[in-house]
mmCIF file of C-alpha atoms in Angstrom:
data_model
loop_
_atom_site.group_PDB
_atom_site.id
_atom_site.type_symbol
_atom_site.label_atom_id
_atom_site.label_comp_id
_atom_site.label_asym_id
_atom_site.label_seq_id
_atom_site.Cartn_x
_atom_site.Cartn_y
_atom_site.Cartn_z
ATOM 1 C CA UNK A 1 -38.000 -32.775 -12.984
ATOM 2 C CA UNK A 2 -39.553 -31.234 -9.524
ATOM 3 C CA UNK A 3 -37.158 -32.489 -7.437
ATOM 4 C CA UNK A 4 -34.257 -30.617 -9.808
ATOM 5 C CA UNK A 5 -36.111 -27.018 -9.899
ATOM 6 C CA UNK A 6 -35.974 -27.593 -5.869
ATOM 7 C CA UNK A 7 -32.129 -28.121 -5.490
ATOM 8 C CA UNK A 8 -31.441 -25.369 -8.268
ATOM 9 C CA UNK A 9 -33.972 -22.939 -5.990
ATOM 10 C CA UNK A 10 -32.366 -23.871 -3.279
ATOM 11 C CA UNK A 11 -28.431 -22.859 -4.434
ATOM 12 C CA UNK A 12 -28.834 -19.153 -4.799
ATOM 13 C CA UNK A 13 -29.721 -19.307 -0.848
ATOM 14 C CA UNK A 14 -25.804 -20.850 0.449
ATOM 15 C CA UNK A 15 -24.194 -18.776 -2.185
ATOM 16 C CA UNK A 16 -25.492 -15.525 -0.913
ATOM 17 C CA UNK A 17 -25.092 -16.522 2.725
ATOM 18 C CA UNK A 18 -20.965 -16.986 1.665
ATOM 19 C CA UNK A 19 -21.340 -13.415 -0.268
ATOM 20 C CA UNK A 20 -23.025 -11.851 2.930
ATOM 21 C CA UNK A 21 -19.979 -13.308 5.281
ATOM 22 C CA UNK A 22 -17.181 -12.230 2.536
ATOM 23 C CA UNK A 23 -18.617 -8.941 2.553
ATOM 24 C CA UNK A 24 -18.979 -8.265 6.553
ATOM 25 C CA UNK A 25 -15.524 -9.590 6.453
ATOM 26 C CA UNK A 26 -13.968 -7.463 3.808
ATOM 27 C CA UNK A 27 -15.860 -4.563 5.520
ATOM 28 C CA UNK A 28 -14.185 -5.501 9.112
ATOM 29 C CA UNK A 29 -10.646 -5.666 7.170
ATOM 30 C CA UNK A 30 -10.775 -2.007 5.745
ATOM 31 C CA UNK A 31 -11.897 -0.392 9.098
ATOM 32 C CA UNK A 32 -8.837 -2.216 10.453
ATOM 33 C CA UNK A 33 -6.756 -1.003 8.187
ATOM 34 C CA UNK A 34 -8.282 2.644 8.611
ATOM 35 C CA UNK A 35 -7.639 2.277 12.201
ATOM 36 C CA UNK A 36 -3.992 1.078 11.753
ATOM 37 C CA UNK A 37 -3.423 3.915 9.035
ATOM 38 C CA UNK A 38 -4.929 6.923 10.744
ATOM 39 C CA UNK A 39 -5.042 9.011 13.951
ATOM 40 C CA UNK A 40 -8.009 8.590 16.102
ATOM 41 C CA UNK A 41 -8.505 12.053 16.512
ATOM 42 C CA UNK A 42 -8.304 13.826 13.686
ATOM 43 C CA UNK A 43 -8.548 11.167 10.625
ATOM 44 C CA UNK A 44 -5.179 12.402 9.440
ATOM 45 C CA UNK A 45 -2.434 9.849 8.650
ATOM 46 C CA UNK A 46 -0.129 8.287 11.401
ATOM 47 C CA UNK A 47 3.087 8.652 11.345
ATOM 48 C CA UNK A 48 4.182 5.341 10.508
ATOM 49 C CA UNK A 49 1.742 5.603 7.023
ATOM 50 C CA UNK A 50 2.100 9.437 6.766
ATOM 51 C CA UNK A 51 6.333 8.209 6.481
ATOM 52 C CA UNK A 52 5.530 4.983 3.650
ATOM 53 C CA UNK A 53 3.797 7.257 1.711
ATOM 54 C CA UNK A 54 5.881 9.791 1.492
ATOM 55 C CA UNK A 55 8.667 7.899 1.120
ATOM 56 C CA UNK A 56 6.573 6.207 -2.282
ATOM 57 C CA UNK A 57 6.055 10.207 -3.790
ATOM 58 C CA UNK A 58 9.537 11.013 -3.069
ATOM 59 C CA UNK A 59 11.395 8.521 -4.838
ATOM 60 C CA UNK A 60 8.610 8.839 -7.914
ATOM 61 C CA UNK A 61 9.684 12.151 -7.728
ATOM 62 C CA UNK A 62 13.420 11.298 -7.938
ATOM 63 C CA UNK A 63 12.695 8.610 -10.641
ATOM 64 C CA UNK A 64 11.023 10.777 -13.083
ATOM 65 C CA UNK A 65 12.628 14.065 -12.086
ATOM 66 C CA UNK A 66 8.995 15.465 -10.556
ATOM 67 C CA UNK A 67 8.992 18.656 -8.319
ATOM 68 C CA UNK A 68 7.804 17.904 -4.628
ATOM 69 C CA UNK A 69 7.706 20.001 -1.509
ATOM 70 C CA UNK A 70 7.032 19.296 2.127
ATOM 71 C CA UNK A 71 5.297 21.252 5.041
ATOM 72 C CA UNK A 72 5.459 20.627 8.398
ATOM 73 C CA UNK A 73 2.802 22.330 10.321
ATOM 74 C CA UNK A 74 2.650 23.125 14.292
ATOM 75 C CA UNK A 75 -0.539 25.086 16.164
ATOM 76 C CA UNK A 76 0.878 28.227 17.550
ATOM 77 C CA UNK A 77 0.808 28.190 21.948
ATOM 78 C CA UNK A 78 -0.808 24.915 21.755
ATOM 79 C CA UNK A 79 -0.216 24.028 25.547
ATOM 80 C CA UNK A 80 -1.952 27.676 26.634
ATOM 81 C CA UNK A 81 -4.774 26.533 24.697
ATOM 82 C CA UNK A 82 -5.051 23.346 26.614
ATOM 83 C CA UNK A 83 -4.513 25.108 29.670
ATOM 84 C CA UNK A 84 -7.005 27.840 29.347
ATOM 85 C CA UNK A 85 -9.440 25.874 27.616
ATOM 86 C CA UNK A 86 -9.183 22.314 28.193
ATOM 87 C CA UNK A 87 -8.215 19.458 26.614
ATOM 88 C CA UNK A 88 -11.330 19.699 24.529
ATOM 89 C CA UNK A 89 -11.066 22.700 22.646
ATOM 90 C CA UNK A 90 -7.607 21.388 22.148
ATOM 91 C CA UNK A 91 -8.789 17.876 20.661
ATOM 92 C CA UNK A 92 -11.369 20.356 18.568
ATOM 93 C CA UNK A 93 -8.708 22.842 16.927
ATOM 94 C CA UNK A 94 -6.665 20.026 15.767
ATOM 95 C CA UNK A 95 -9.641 18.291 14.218
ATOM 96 C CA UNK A 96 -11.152 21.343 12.594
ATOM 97 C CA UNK A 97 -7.779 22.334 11.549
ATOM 98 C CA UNK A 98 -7.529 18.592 9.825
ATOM 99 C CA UNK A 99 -10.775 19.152 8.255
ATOM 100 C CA UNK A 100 -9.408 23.264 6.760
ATOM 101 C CA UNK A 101 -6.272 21.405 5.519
ATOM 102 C CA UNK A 102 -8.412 18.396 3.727
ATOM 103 C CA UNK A 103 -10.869 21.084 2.195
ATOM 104 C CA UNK A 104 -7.582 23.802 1.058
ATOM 105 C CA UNK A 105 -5.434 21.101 0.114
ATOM 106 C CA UNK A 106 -5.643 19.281 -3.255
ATOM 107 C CA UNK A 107 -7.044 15.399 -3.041
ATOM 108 C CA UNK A 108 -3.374 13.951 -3.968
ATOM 109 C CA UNK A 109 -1.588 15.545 -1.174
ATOM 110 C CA UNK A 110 -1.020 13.363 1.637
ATOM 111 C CA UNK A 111 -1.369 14.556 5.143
ATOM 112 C CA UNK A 112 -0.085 12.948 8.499
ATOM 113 C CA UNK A 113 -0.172 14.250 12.168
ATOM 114 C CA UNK A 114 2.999 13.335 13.475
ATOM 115 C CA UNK A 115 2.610 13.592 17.044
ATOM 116 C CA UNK A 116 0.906 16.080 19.015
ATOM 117 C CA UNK A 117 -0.170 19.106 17.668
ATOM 118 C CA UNK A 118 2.754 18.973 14.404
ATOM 119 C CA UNK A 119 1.282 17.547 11.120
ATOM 120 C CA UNK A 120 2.896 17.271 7.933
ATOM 121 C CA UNK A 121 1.557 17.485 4.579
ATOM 122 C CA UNK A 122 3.628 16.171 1.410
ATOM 123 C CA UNK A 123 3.091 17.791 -1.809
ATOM 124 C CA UNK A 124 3.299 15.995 -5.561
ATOM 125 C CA UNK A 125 4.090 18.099 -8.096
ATOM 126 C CA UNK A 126 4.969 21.189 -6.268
ATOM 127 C CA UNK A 127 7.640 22.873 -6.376
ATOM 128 C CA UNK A 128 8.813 25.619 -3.938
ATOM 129 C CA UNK A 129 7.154 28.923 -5.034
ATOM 130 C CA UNK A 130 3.773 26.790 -5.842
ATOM 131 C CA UNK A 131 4.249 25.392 -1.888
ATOM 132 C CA UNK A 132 4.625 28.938 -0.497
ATOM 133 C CA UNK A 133 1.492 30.068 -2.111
ATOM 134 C CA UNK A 134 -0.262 26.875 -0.912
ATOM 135 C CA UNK A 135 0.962 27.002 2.459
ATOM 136 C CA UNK A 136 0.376 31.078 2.905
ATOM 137 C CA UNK A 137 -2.780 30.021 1.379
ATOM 138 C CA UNK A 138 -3.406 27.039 4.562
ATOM 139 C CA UNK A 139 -2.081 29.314 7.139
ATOM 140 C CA UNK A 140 -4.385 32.273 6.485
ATOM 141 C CA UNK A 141 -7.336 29.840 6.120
ATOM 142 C CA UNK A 142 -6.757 28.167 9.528
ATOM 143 C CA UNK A 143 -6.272 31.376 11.492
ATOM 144 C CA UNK A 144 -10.114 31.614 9.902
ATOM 145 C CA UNK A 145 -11.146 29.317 12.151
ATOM 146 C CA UNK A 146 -13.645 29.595 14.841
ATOM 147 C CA UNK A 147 -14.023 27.239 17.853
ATOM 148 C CA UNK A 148 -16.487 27.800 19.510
ATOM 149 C CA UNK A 149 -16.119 28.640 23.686
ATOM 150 C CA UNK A 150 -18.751 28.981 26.442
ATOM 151 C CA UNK A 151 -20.645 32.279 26.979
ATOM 152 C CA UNK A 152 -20.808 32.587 23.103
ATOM 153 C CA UNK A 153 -16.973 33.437 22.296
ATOM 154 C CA UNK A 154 -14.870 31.829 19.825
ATOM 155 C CA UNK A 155 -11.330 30.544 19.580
ATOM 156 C CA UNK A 156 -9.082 31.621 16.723
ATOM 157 C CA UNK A 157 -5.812 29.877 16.663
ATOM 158 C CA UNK A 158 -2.775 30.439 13.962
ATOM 159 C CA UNK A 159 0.161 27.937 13.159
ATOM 160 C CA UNK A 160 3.433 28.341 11.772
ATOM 161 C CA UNK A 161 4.585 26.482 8.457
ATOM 162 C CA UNK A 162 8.184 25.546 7.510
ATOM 163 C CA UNK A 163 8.569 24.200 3.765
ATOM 164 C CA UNK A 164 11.504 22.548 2.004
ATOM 165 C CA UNK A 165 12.151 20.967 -1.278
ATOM 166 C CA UNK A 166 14.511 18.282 -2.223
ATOM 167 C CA UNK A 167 18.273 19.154 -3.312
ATOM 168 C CA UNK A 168 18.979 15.963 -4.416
ATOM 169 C CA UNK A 169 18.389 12.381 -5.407
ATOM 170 C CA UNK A 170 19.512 11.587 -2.461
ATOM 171 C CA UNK A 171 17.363 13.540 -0.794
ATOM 172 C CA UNK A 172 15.118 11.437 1.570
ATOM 173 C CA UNK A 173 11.900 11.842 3.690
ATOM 174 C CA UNK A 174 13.890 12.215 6.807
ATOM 175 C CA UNK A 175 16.274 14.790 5.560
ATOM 176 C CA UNK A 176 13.211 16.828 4.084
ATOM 177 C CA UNK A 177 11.157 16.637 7.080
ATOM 178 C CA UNK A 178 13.941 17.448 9.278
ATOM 179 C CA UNK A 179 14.466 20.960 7.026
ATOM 180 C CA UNK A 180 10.929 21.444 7.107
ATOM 181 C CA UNK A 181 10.780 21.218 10.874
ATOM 182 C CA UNK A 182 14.006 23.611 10.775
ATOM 183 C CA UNK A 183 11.934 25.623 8.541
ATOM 184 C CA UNK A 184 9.277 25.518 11.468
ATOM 185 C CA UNK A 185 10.784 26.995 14.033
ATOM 186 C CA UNK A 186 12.466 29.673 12.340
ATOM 187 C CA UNK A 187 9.087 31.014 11.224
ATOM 188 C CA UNK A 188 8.135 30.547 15.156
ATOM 189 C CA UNK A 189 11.253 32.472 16.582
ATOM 190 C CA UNK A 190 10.359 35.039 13.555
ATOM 191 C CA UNK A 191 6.991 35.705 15.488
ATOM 192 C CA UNK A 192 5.087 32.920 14.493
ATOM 193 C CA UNK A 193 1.666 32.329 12.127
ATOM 194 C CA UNK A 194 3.689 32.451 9.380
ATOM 195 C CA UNK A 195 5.403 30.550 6.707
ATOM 196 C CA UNK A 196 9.350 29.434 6.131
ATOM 197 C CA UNK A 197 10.998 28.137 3.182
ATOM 198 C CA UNK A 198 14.000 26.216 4.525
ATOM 199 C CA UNK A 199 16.717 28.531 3.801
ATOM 200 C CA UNK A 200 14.229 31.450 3.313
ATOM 201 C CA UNK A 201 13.278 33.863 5.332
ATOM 202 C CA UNK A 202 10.117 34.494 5.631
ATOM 203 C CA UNK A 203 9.218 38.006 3.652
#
């Protein structure tokens, strides 16, 4: 009857008011989650989800026998940058150099600033002459980069790159990031904007 066709007219309304708040809501819970899984700054990873995810590739990698390499990353004279230019054109190199590592890198690597102006990038199925290449590769890119000044100059910056590769199943996230960051800063007392395999010198 009528009085049927009303109430059934009348249900589609309440169910898409419930779909509209489940939505809004689901939408609220993934920008919280971006926010709790990212840096502000640059959109990178944070440390904290930069570390779980790594930690999830590395023992795949152990499990199925899988190459992997990690780079740890660090803007050359970071501070004179600041200090000349402001804090700024300090906040803008680290974002554009995000943005060079997201568009060089490959969509499955996974890339976390770890404090400052140091980033890390972990890559799956790499081993360490396909890393060098990748990270000569990101290193000349970024020293490509323009930021633009007053007065119509530019900025160029460089950064240095230490690598290292697991040498063990026992190998874990800590232990490769802390060759890595050896890695680092033996390419920066080499002269810097350059790369370093740990227990490589750089050639």
């Amino acid at each position: 009857d009528w009085s049927s066709d009303v109430c059934s007219s009348d249900l589609p309304v309440g169910i898409i008011g419930v779909l509209t708040d489940i939505t809004d809501r689901k939408a609220m819970e993934r920008e919280l989650r971006r926010l709790a899984t990212t840096d502000s700054l640059t959109g990178a990873f944070n440390r904290r989800h930069f570390l779980a995810g790594a930690a999830i590739e590395v023992e795949r990698a152990h499990r199925y026998g899988n190459p992997l390499s990690v780079l740890m990353l660090d803007v050359d004279h970071f501070k004179m940058i600041n200090d000349r230019h402001g804090h700024a054109t300090g906040d803008g190199a680290l974002r554009n150099l995000t943005e060079c590592m997201r568009h060089t890198l490959r969509d499955i690597d996974i890339i976390g600033r770890l404090g400052g102006e140091e980033f890390a990038v972990l890559l799956p199925e790499t081993n360490r002459d396909g890393a060098l290449i990748t990270a000569e590769r990101l290193r000349a890119n970024i020293s490509q980069i323009k930021i633009p000044l007053p007065g119509g100059q530019a900025l160029n910056f460089t950064v240095s790159i230490g690598l290292a590769v697991p040498k063990g199943a026992d190998t874990s996230v800590e232990i490769l990031l802390a060759q890595a960051d050896k890695a680092l800063y033996t390419a920066k007392a080499k002269g810097r904007n350059q790369v370093c395999a740990e227990g490589v010198d750089p050639g």
